[in-house]
Short mmCIF file of N, CA and C and ligand atoms in Angstrom, two decimals:
data_model
loop_
_atom_site.label_atom_id
_atom_site.label_comp_id
_atom_site.label_asym_id
_atom_site.label_seq_id
_atom_site.Cartn_x
_atom_site.Cartn_y
_atom_site.Cartn_z
N UNK A 613 -2.41 60.48 50.15
CA UNK A 613 -3.30 59.88 49.17
C UNK A 613 -2.71 59.97 47.77
N UNK A 614 -2.95 58.97 46.99
CA UNK A 614 -2.46 58.96 45.61
C UNK A 614 -3.39 59.77 44.72
N UNK A 615 -2.82 60.36 43.68
CA UNK A 615 -3.64 61.08 42.70
C UNK A 615 -4.25 60.11 41.69
N UNK A 616 -3.77 58.87 41.74
CA UNK A 616 -4.24 57.90 40.76
C UNK A 616 -5.51 57.23 41.26
N UNK A 617 -6.34 56.88 40.31
CA UNK A 617 -7.58 56.20 40.67
C UNK A 617 -7.61 54.84 40.02
N UNK A 618 -8.10 53.88 40.79
CA UNK A 618 -8.21 52.54 40.27
C UNK A 618 -9.37 52.50 39.26
N UNK A 619 -9.09 51.95 38.06
CA UNK A 619 -10.16 51.86 37.05
C UNK A 619 -11.06 50.68 37.31
N UNK A 620 -10.42 49.53 37.62
CA UNK A 620 -11.19 48.31 37.81
C UNK A 620 -10.80 47.66 39.13
N UNK A 621 -11.78 47.06 39.77
CA UNK A 621 -11.48 46.27 40.96
C UNK A 621 -12.29 44.98 40.86
N UNK A 622 -11.83 43.98 41.60
CA UNK A 622 -12.55 42.72 41.56
C UNK A 622 -12.77 42.25 42.99
N UNK A 623 -13.99 41.89 43.28
CA UNK A 623 -14.28 41.46 44.65
C UNK A 623 -15.33 40.37 44.70
N UNK A 624 -15.35 39.69 45.84
CA UNK A 624 -16.41 38.72 46.07
C UNK A 624 -17.60 39.49 46.63
N UNK A 625 -18.77 39.17 46.14
CA UNK A 625 -19.97 39.95 46.47
C UNK A 625 -21.12 39.00 46.84
N UNK A 626 -22.14 39.50 47.52
CA UNK A 626 -23.32 38.67 47.76
C UNK A 626 -24.06 38.40 46.45
N UNK A 627 -24.81 37.31 46.41
CA UNK A 627 -25.53 36.91 45.18
C UNK A 627 -26.34 38.06 44.59
N UNK A 628 -26.98 38.83 45.45
CA UNK A 628 -27.85 39.92 44.98
C UNK A 628 -27.16 40.83 43.97
N UNK A 629 -25.85 41.00 44.14
CA UNK A 629 -25.15 41.98 43.30
C UNK A 629 -24.80 41.47 41.92
N UNK A 630 -24.86 40.16 41.70
CA UNK A 630 -24.53 39.65 40.36
C UNK A 630 -25.79 39.46 39.49
N UNK A 631 -26.96 39.52 40.12
CA UNK A 631 -28.18 39.13 39.40
C UNK A 631 -28.49 40.01 38.20
N UNK A 632 -28.26 41.29 38.33
CA UNK A 632 -28.65 42.21 37.28
C UNK A 632 -27.86 41.96 35.99
N UNK A 633 -26.54 41.91 36.08
CA UNK A 633 -25.74 41.67 34.87
C UNK A 633 -25.96 40.24 34.35
N UNK A 634 -26.11 39.30 35.27
CA UNK A 634 -26.39 37.91 34.90
C UNK A 634 -27.64 37.83 34.03
N UNK A 635 -28.71 38.47 34.47
CA UNK A 635 -29.96 38.34 33.71
C UNK A 635 -29.91 39.15 32.42
N UNK A 636 -29.24 40.30 32.47
CA UNK A 636 -29.11 41.13 31.27
C UNK A 636 -28.37 40.40 30.15
N UNK A 637 -27.21 39.80 30.49
CA UNK A 637 -26.35 39.20 29.47
C UNK A 637 -26.80 37.79 29.10
N UNK A 638 -27.26 37.02 30.08
CA UNK A 638 -27.49 35.59 29.82
C UNK A 638 -28.96 35.20 29.71
N UNK A 639 -29.84 36.00 30.25
CA UNK A 639 -31.24 35.57 30.34
C UNK A 639 -32.20 36.55 29.68
N UNK A 640 -31.70 37.29 28.70
CA UNK A 640 -32.53 38.26 27.98
C UNK A 640 -33.28 39.19 28.93
N UNK A 641 -32.64 39.53 30.03
CA UNK A 641 -33.25 40.47 30.97
C UNK A 641 -34.33 39.86 31.86
N UNK A 642 -34.51 38.54 31.76
CA UNK A 642 -35.54 37.88 32.58
C UNK A 642 -35.05 37.72 34.02
N UNK A 643 -35.44 38.65 34.88
CA UNK A 643 -34.94 38.67 36.26
C UNK A 643 -35.47 37.50 37.08
N UNK A 644 -36.64 36.98 36.71
CA UNK A 644 -37.24 35.91 37.52
C UNK A 644 -36.40 34.63 37.55
N UNK A 645 -35.75 34.32 36.43
CA UNK A 645 -34.96 33.08 36.39
C UNK A 645 -33.49 33.35 36.70
N UNK A 646 -33.17 34.53 37.22
CA UNK A 646 -31.76 34.88 37.41
C UNK A 646 -31.17 34.31 38.69
N UNK A 647 -31.99 33.73 39.55
CA UNK A 647 -31.47 33.11 40.79
C UNK A 647 -31.21 31.65 40.55
N UNK A 648 -30.04 31.19 40.94
CA UNK A 648 -29.69 29.79 40.76
C UNK A 648 -29.75 29.07 42.11
N UNK A 649 -29.95 27.75 42.05
CA UNK A 649 -30.28 26.99 43.24
C UNK A 649 -29.22 27.07 44.36
N UNK A 650 -27.94 27.11 43.99
CA UNK A 650 -26.90 27.11 45.03
C UNK A 650 -26.38 28.51 45.37
N UNK A 651 -27.04 29.53 44.87
CA UNK A 651 -26.54 30.91 45.03
C UNK A 651 -26.24 31.30 46.48
N UNK A 652 -27.05 30.82 47.41
CA UNK A 652 -26.90 31.32 48.79
C UNK A 652 -26.14 30.38 49.71
N UNK A 653 -25.56 29.32 49.14
CA UNK A 653 -24.78 28.43 50.01
C UNK A 653 -23.46 29.10 50.41
N UNK A 654 -23.00 28.77 51.61
CA UNK A 654 -21.80 29.46 52.11
C UNK A 654 -20.55 29.16 51.29
N UNK A 655 -20.50 27.98 50.67
CA UNK A 655 -19.31 27.64 49.88
C UNK A 655 -19.32 28.29 48.50
N UNK A 656 -20.44 28.84 48.10
CA UNK A 656 -20.55 29.46 46.77
C UNK A 656 -19.81 30.79 46.74
N UNK A 657 -19.10 31.02 45.62
CA UNK A 657 -18.37 32.28 45.45
C UNK A 657 -18.98 33.06 44.28
N UNK A 658 -19.32 34.31 44.53
CA UNK A 658 -19.77 35.23 43.48
C UNK A 658 -18.69 36.29 43.33
N UNK A 659 -18.21 36.46 42.11
CA UNK A 659 -17.18 37.47 41.86
C UNK A 659 -17.72 38.55 40.94
N UNK A 660 -17.27 39.76 41.18
CA UNK A 660 -17.70 40.88 40.32
C UNK A 660 -16.51 41.77 40.00
N UNK A 661 -16.39 42.15 38.73
CA UNK A 661 -15.44 43.18 38.33
C UNK A 661 -16.20 44.50 38.32
N UNK A 662 -15.64 45.49 39.01
CA UNK A 662 -16.30 46.80 39.05
C UNK A 662 -15.48 47.83 38.30
N UNK A 663 -16.19 48.66 37.56
CA UNK A 663 -15.59 49.83 36.92
C UNK A 663 -16.17 51.00 37.71
N UNK A 664 -15.33 51.59 38.54
CA UNK A 664 -15.83 52.53 39.54
C UNK A 664 -16.92 51.81 40.37
N UNK A 665 -18.13 52.29 40.38
CA UNK A 665 -19.16 51.65 41.21
C UNK A 665 -19.99 50.61 40.44
N UNK A 666 -19.79 50.57 39.14
CA UNK A 666 -20.66 49.72 38.31
C UNK A 666 -20.09 48.32 38.09
N UNK A 667 -20.92 47.32 38.25
CA UNK A 667 -20.49 45.94 38.01
C UNK A 667 -20.53 45.64 36.51
N UNK A 668 -19.36 45.24 35.96
CA UNK A 668 -19.25 45.07 34.50
C UNK A 668 -18.94 43.63 34.09
N UNK A 669 -18.64 42.77 35.05
CA UNK A 669 -18.41 41.36 34.74
C UNK A 669 -18.67 40.56 36.00
N UNK A 670 -19.25 39.36 35.84
CA UNK A 670 -19.58 38.54 37.00
C UNK A 670 -19.32 37.06 36.70
N UNK A 671 -19.14 36.29 37.77
CA UNK A 671 -19.05 34.83 37.65
C UNK A 671 -19.38 34.23 39.00
N UNK A 672 -19.94 33.04 38.95
CA UNK A 672 -20.30 32.32 40.17
C UNK A 672 -19.75 30.90 40.08
N UNK A 673 -19.28 30.38 41.21
CA UNK A 673 -18.90 28.96 41.24
C UNK A 673 -19.48 28.34 42.51
N UNK A 674 -20.13 27.18 42.34
CA UNK A 674 -20.78 26.53 43.47
C UNK A 674 -20.49 25.03 43.47
N UNK A 675 -20.59 24.45 44.65
CA UNK A 675 -20.40 23.00 44.74
C UNK A 675 -21.62 22.31 44.16
N UNK A 676 -21.42 21.58 43.07
CA UNK A 676 -22.54 20.87 42.42
C UNK A 676 -21.96 19.76 41.56
N UNK A 677 -22.41 18.53 41.80
CA UNK A 677 -21.88 17.39 41.04
C UNK A 677 -22.34 17.45 39.59
N UNK A 678 -21.54 16.87 38.72
CA UNK A 678 -21.92 16.73 37.31
C UNK A 678 -23.21 15.91 37.23
N UNK A 679 -24.01 16.12 36.18
CA UNK A 679 -25.21 15.30 36.01
C UNK A 679 -24.84 13.82 36.05
N UNK A 680 -25.55 13.05 36.84
CA UNK A 680 -25.28 11.62 36.94
C UNK A 680 -24.21 11.26 37.95
N UNK A 681 -23.64 12.26 38.60
CA UNK A 681 -22.58 12.01 39.58
C UNK A 681 -23.04 12.49 40.96
N UNK A 682 -22.37 11.98 42.00
CA UNK A 682 -22.69 12.46 43.35
C UNK A 682 -21.42 12.98 44.04
N UNK A 683 -20.37 13.18 43.28
CA UNK A 683 -19.10 13.60 43.87
C UNK A 683 -19.20 14.97 44.52
N UNK A 684 -18.64 15.09 45.72
CA UNK A 684 -18.60 16.39 46.40
C UNK A 684 -17.41 17.22 45.95
N UNK A 685 -16.62 16.67 45.04
CA UNK A 685 -15.43 17.39 44.57
C UNK A 685 -15.65 18.07 43.23
N UNK A 686 -16.91 18.09 42.79
CA UNK A 686 -17.22 18.72 41.52
C UNK A 686 -17.92 20.06 41.75
N UNK A 687 -17.47 21.05 41.03
CA UNK A 687 -17.97 22.42 41.19
C UNK A 687 -18.45 22.94 39.85
N UNK A 688 -19.49 23.73 39.90
CA UNK A 688 -20.09 24.24 38.66
C UNK A 688 -19.90 25.75 38.53
N UNK A 689 -19.44 26.16 37.37
CA UNK A 689 -19.36 27.59 37.05
C UNK A 689 -20.71 28.02 36.48
N UNK A 690 -21.18 29.14 36.94
CA UNK A 690 -22.47 29.62 36.45
C UNK A 690 -22.48 31.13 36.26
N UNK A 691 -23.34 31.58 35.42
CA UNK A 691 -23.55 33.03 35.31
C UNK A 691 -22.30 33.81 34.98
N UNK A 692 -21.50 33.30 34.04
CA UNK A 692 -20.28 34.01 33.64
C UNK A 692 -20.67 35.02 32.56
N UNK A 693 -20.52 36.28 32.88
CA UNK A 693 -21.00 37.31 31.96
C UNK A 693 -20.13 38.56 32.02
N UNK A 694 -19.73 39.03 30.84
CA UNK A 694 -18.94 40.26 30.73
C UNK A 694 -19.75 41.24 29.87
N UNK A 695 -19.83 42.46 30.32
CA UNK A 695 -20.55 43.47 29.55
C UNK A 695 -19.97 43.55 28.13
N UNK A 696 -20.83 43.63 27.11
CA UNK A 696 -20.34 43.56 25.72
C UNK A 696 -19.16 44.47 25.41
N UNK A 697 -19.19 45.71 25.86
CA UNK A 697 -18.11 46.64 25.47
C UNK A 697 -16.77 46.28 26.10
N UNK A 698 -16.76 45.40 27.09
CA UNK A 698 -15.51 45.06 27.77
C UNK A 698 -15.05 43.63 27.49
N UNK A 699 -15.62 43.01 26.47
CA UNK A 699 -15.18 41.65 26.14
C UNK A 699 -13.84 41.70 25.42
N UNK A 700 -13.05 40.65 25.62
CA UNK A 700 -11.75 40.57 24.95
C UNK A 700 -10.61 41.23 25.72
N UNK A 701 -10.89 41.69 26.93
CA UNK A 701 -9.85 42.31 27.77
C UNK A 701 -9.26 41.33 28.78
N UNK A 702 -9.76 40.11 28.82
CA UNK A 702 -9.22 39.15 29.77
C UNK A 702 -10.00 39.06 31.08
N UNK A 703 -11.10 39.80 31.20
CA UNK A 703 -11.88 39.72 32.46
C UNK A 703 -12.49 38.34 32.64
N UNK A 704 -12.98 37.76 31.55
CA UNK A 704 -13.56 36.41 31.65
C UNK A 704 -12.53 35.42 32.13
N UNK A 705 -11.35 35.47 31.52
CA UNK A 705 -10.28 34.55 31.92
C UNK A 705 -9.92 34.74 33.40
N UNK A 706 -9.80 35.99 33.81
CA UNK A 706 -9.45 36.28 35.21
C UNK A 706 -10.51 35.73 36.17
N UNK A 707 -11.77 35.95 35.83
CA UNK A 707 -12.85 35.46 36.70
C UNK A 707 -12.81 33.94 36.83
N UNK A 708 -12.62 33.25 35.70
CA UNK A 708 -12.58 31.78 35.75
C UNK A 708 -11.38 31.31 36.56
N UNK A 709 -10.24 31.97 36.36
CA UNK A 709 -9.03 31.61 37.11
C UNK A 709 -9.29 31.72 38.62
N UNK A 710 -9.90 32.81 39.03
CA UNK A 710 -10.16 33.01 40.46
C UNK A 710 -11.20 32.01 40.98
N UNK A 711 -12.16 31.65 40.14
CA UNK A 711 -13.13 30.61 40.53
C UNK A 711 -12.41 29.27 40.70
N UNK A 712 -11.50 28.96 39.79
CA UNK A 712 -10.76 27.69 39.89
C UNK A 712 -9.87 27.69 41.14
N UNK A 713 -9.31 28.83 41.47
CA UNK A 713 -8.52 28.94 42.72
C UNK A 713 -9.40 28.61 43.92
N UNK A 714 -10.63 29.10 43.89
CA UNK A 714 -11.57 28.83 44.99
C UNK A 714 -11.87 27.34 45.07
N UNK A 715 -12.12 26.72 43.93
CA UNK A 715 -12.40 25.28 43.89
C UNK A 715 -11.22 24.50 44.47
N UNK A 716 -10.03 24.88 44.05
CA UNK A 716 -8.82 24.21 44.53
C UNK A 716 -8.69 24.35 46.04
N UNK A 717 -8.91 25.55 46.52
CA UNK A 717 -8.80 25.83 47.96
C UNK A 717 -9.81 25.03 48.77
N UNK A 718 -10.97 24.78 48.16
CA UNK A 718 -12.03 24.02 48.84
C UNK A 718 -11.87 22.52 48.66
N UNK A 719 -10.77 22.10 48.02
CA UNK A 719 -10.52 20.67 47.86
C UNK A 719 -11.23 20.04 46.67
N UNK A 720 -11.76 20.86 45.77
CA UNK A 720 -12.43 20.34 44.58
C UNK A 720 -11.44 19.80 43.57
N UNK A 721 -11.94 18.91 42.70
CA UNK A 721 -11.08 18.30 41.69
C UNK A 721 -11.48 18.70 40.27
N UNK A 722 -12.77 18.95 40.10
CA UNK A 722 -13.29 19.21 38.75
C UNK A 722 -14.18 20.44 38.76
N UNK A 723 -14.01 21.26 37.73
CA UNK A 723 -14.94 22.38 37.51
C UNK A 723 -15.65 22.11 36.19
N UNK A 724 -16.95 22.34 36.16
CA UNK A 724 -17.68 22.11 34.92
C UNK A 724 -18.67 23.24 34.69
N UNK A 725 -19.16 23.30 33.47
CA UNK A 725 -20.15 24.32 33.15
C UNK A 725 -20.97 23.86 31.97
N UNK A 726 -22.06 24.54 31.77
CA UNK A 726 -22.89 24.33 30.59
C UNK A 726 -22.69 25.55 29.72
N UNK A 727 -21.90 25.38 28.66
CA UNK A 727 -21.53 26.52 27.83
C UNK A 727 -22.41 26.58 26.59
N UNK A 728 -22.94 27.75 26.31
CA UNK A 728 -23.65 27.89 25.05
C UNK A 728 -22.64 27.86 23.91
N UNK A 729 -23.13 27.48 22.73
CA UNK A 729 -22.24 27.32 21.57
C UNK A 729 -21.29 28.52 21.41
N UNK A 730 -21.81 29.74 21.57
CA UNK A 730 -21.00 30.93 21.34
C UNK A 730 -19.87 31.09 22.35
N UNK A 731 -19.94 30.39 23.49
CA UNK A 731 -18.91 30.54 24.51
C UNK A 731 -17.98 29.33 24.56
N UNK A 732 -18.24 28.37 23.69
CA UNK A 732 -17.44 27.14 23.74
C UNK A 732 -15.94 27.45 23.54
N UNK A 733 -15.63 28.30 22.57
CA UNK A 733 -14.23 28.63 22.28
C UNK A 733 -13.55 29.30 23.46
N UNK A 734 -14.33 30.09 24.20
CA UNK A 734 -13.79 30.75 25.40
C UNK A 734 -13.33 29.69 26.40
N UNK A 735 -14.20 28.73 26.70
CA UNK A 735 -13.83 27.70 27.68
C UNK A 735 -12.71 26.82 27.15
N UNK A 736 -12.71 26.55 25.84
CA UNK A 736 -11.61 25.76 25.27
C UNK A 736 -10.28 26.50 25.43
N UNK A 737 -10.31 27.82 25.23
CA UNK A 737 -9.08 28.62 25.37
C UNK A 737 -8.55 28.52 26.81
N UNK A 738 -9.43 28.25 27.76
CA UNK A 738 -9.01 28.15 29.17
C UNK A 738 -8.71 26.72 29.59
N UNK A 739 -8.76 25.79 28.63
CA UNK A 739 -8.38 24.41 28.95
C UNK A 739 -9.54 23.49 29.26
N UNK A 740 -10.78 23.96 29.11
CA UNK A 740 -11.95 23.09 29.32
C UNK A 740 -12.16 22.23 28.08
N UNK A 741 -12.73 21.04 28.28
CA UNK A 741 -13.05 20.15 27.17
C UNK A 741 -14.48 19.66 27.30
N UNK A 742 -15.12 19.39 26.18
CA UNK A 742 -16.49 18.86 26.21
C UNK A 742 -16.50 17.51 26.89
N UNK A 743 -17.47 17.29 27.77
CA UNK A 743 -17.52 16.02 28.49
C UNK A 743 -18.78 15.24 28.17
N UNK A 744 -19.61 15.76 27.28
CA UNK A 744 -20.86 15.07 26.91
C UNK A 744 -21.29 15.60 25.55
N UNK A 745 -22.14 14.88 24.84
CA UNK A 745 -22.62 15.41 23.56
C UNK A 745 -23.41 16.70 23.78
N UNK A 746 -23.38 17.61 22.80
CA UNK A 746 -24.14 18.85 22.94
C UNK A 746 -25.64 18.59 23.08
N UNK A 747 -26.33 19.50 23.72
CA UNK A 747 -27.77 19.30 23.95
C UNK A 747 -28.50 20.64 23.90
N UNK A 748 -29.84 20.56 23.87
CA UNK A 748 -30.66 21.77 23.90
C UNK A 748 -31.47 21.80 25.18
N UNK A 749 -31.78 22.99 25.67
CA UNK A 749 -32.62 23.13 26.85
C UNK A 749 -34.03 23.49 26.41
N UNK A 750 -35.04 22.92 27.06
CA UNK A 750 -36.42 23.24 26.68
C UNK A 750 -36.68 24.74 26.70
N UNK A 751 -36.07 25.44 27.69
CA UNK A 751 -36.31 26.88 27.83
C UNK A 751 -35.60 27.69 26.75
N UNK A 752 -34.55 27.10 26.15
CA UNK A 752 -33.76 27.82 25.15
C UNK A 752 -33.58 26.96 23.92
N UNK A 753 -34.68 26.68 23.24
CA UNK A 753 -34.66 25.77 22.10
C UNK A 753 -33.77 26.23 20.96
N UNK A 754 -33.43 27.53 20.95
CA UNK A 754 -32.64 28.07 19.85
C UNK A 754 -31.13 27.91 20.05
N UNK A 755 -30.72 27.52 21.27
CA UNK A 755 -29.29 27.51 21.59
C UNK A 755 -28.78 26.10 21.87
N UNK A 756 -27.61 25.80 21.31
CA UNK A 756 -26.97 24.51 21.58
C UNK A 756 -26.02 24.68 22.78
N UNK A 757 -26.10 23.77 23.74
CA UNK A 757 -25.26 23.85 24.94
C UNK A 757 -24.25 22.70 24.99
N UNK A 758 -23.13 22.98 25.59
CA UNK A 758 -22.08 21.97 25.74
C UNK A 758 -21.71 21.84 27.21
N UNK A 759 -21.74 20.62 27.71
CA UNK A 759 -21.21 20.39 29.06
C UNK A 759 -19.70 20.32 28.92
N UNK A 760 -19.00 21.19 29.66
CA UNK A 760 -17.54 21.22 29.54
C UNK A 760 -16.92 21.08 30.92
N UNK A 761 -15.76 20.47 30.95
CA UNK A 761 -15.13 20.34 32.26
C UNK A 761 -13.63 20.53 32.24
N UNK A 762 -13.13 20.82 33.42
CA UNK A 762 -11.72 21.11 33.62
C UNK A 762 -11.29 20.36 34.88
N UNK A 763 -10.26 19.56 34.76
CA UNK A 763 -9.80 18.81 35.93
C UNK A 763 -8.62 19.55 36.54
N UNK A 764 -8.75 19.89 37.81
CA UNK A 764 -7.68 20.61 38.49
C UNK A 764 -6.54 19.65 38.81
N UNK A 765 -5.34 20.19 38.79
CA UNK A 765 -4.21 19.33 39.11
C UNK A 765 -3.71 19.65 40.51
N UNK A 766 -3.06 18.70 41.10
CA UNK A 766 -2.36 18.95 42.37
C UNK A 766 -3.26 18.91 43.58
N UNK A 767 -2.64 19.12 44.70
CA UNK A 767 -3.32 19.07 45.99
C UNK A 767 -3.96 20.41 46.29
N UNK A 768 -4.93 20.37 47.18
CA UNK A 768 -5.55 21.61 47.63
C UNK A 768 -4.51 22.46 48.35
N UNK A 769 -4.57 23.76 48.12
CA UNK A 769 -3.66 24.68 48.81
C UNK A 769 -4.25 24.94 50.18
N UNK A 770 -3.50 24.67 51.21
CA UNK A 770 -4.03 24.87 52.55
C UNK A 770 -3.94 26.34 52.95
N UNK A 771 -4.96 26.81 53.62
CA UNK A 771 -4.98 28.19 54.11
C UNK A 771 -3.91 28.45 55.15
N UNK A 772 -3.53 27.39 55.85
CA UNK A 772 -2.64 27.59 57.00
C UNK A 772 -1.16 27.53 56.61
N UNK A 773 -0.89 27.16 55.36
CA UNK A 773 0.52 27.05 54.96
C UNK A 773 1.07 28.39 54.49
C1 COA B 1977 -17.75 34.38 26.98
C2 COA B 1977 -17.30 35.61 27.78
C3 COA B 1977 -17.59 35.41 29.27
C4 COA B 1977 -15.79 35.81 27.56
O1 COA B 1977 -15.31 36.86 28.37
P1 COA B 1977 -14.12 37.80 27.88
O2 COA B 1977 -13.73 38.67 29.03
O3 COA B 1977 -14.50 38.49 26.63
O4 COA B 1977 -12.99 36.74 27.56
P2 COA B 1977 -11.40 36.95 27.69
O5 COA B 1977 -11.05 38.28 27.14
O6 COA B 1977 -10.98 36.67 29.08
O7 COA B 1977 -10.88 35.80 26.72
C5 COA B 1977 -10.10 34.72 27.18
C6 COA B 1977 -9.72 33.87 25.98
O8 COA B 1977 -10.88 33.29 25.38
C7 COA B 1977 -10.98 33.67 24.02
N1 COA B 1977 -12.39 33.94 23.77
C8 COA B 1977 -13.15 34.82 24.43
N2 COA B 1977 -14.43 34.76 23.99
C9 COA B 1977 -14.45 33.81 23.03
C10 COA B 1977 -15.48 33.28 22.22
N3 COA B 1977 -16.75 33.69 22.32
N4 COA B 1977 -15.15 32.30 21.33
C11 COA B 1977 -13.88 31.87 21.23
N5 COA B 1977 -12.87 32.32 22.01
C12 COA B 1977 -13.15 33.29 22.89
C13 COA B 1977 -10.15 34.92 23.89
O9 COA B 1977 -9.67 35.05 22.57
C14 COA B 1977 -9.05 34.65 24.87
O10 COA B 1977 -8.10 33.77 24.34
P3 COA B 1977 -6.53 34.14 24.33
O11 COA B 1977 -6.22 34.59 25.73
O12 COA B 1977 -5.90 32.87 23.94
O13 COA B 1977 -6.43 35.24 23.35
C15 COA B 1977 -18.00 36.90 27.28
O14 COA B 1977 -17.81 37.02 25.89
C16 COA B 1977 -19.50 36.93 27.55
O15 COA B 1977 -19.94 37.43 28.58
N6 COA B 1977 -20.29 36.40 26.60
C17 COA B 1977 -21.75 36.36 26.72
C18 COA B 1977 -22.22 35.48 27.85
C19 COA B 1977 -21.72 34.05 27.77
O16 COA B 1977 -21.77 33.42 26.75
N7 COA B 1977 -21.23 33.56 28.93
C20 COA B 1977 -20.78 32.21 29.10
C21 COA B 1977 -21.84 31.42 29.75
S1 COA B 1977 -22.23 29.96 28.88
#
């Protein structure tokens, strides 16, 4: 056995395990609205960064077409949240990268998200661009949201190759 201990690990987890940090960071602690419609679909991926046993960053990606579209190749990023004390370490970037890998593996072409104004620069740093005029949500009248998207390049990576 090694004397060294892993500080952080990242794994795919069931939806139940991302809800707490998701609601804490993104929904003002409102646990009731912390479940998203595609959370339990088999193609949906929930990722969590753990610091020892504690979940400190989460992200979800699910198959969902852009508003006004019916494409099965569009995937939505949701519930991307990093605990405040651990922001700026690259966990957000890593989570999005792994979500995009999942989209690519599943044959998806586009990843999109609804980014609040404060997170727009984060998605821009990762190569996302605004795809619609900014808008407000009735539930969050104080926050401006941006629909942002990222087009994946190349062919899907086959599992069998
Ligand atoms: C937005 C959030 C997920 C970013 O996670 P993070 O782990 O701190 O981000 P990273 O350290 O991976 O940053 C990746 C890049 O984005 C940039 N970046 C990160 N947050 C940013 C922000 N709010 N505005 C502008 N740029 C930002 C970083 O500078 C970095 O760029 P670089 O690699 O060129 O230096 C995190 O701040 C968060 O949880 N915020 C609150 C919840 C939220 O807004 N989630 C998004 C849902 S809309």
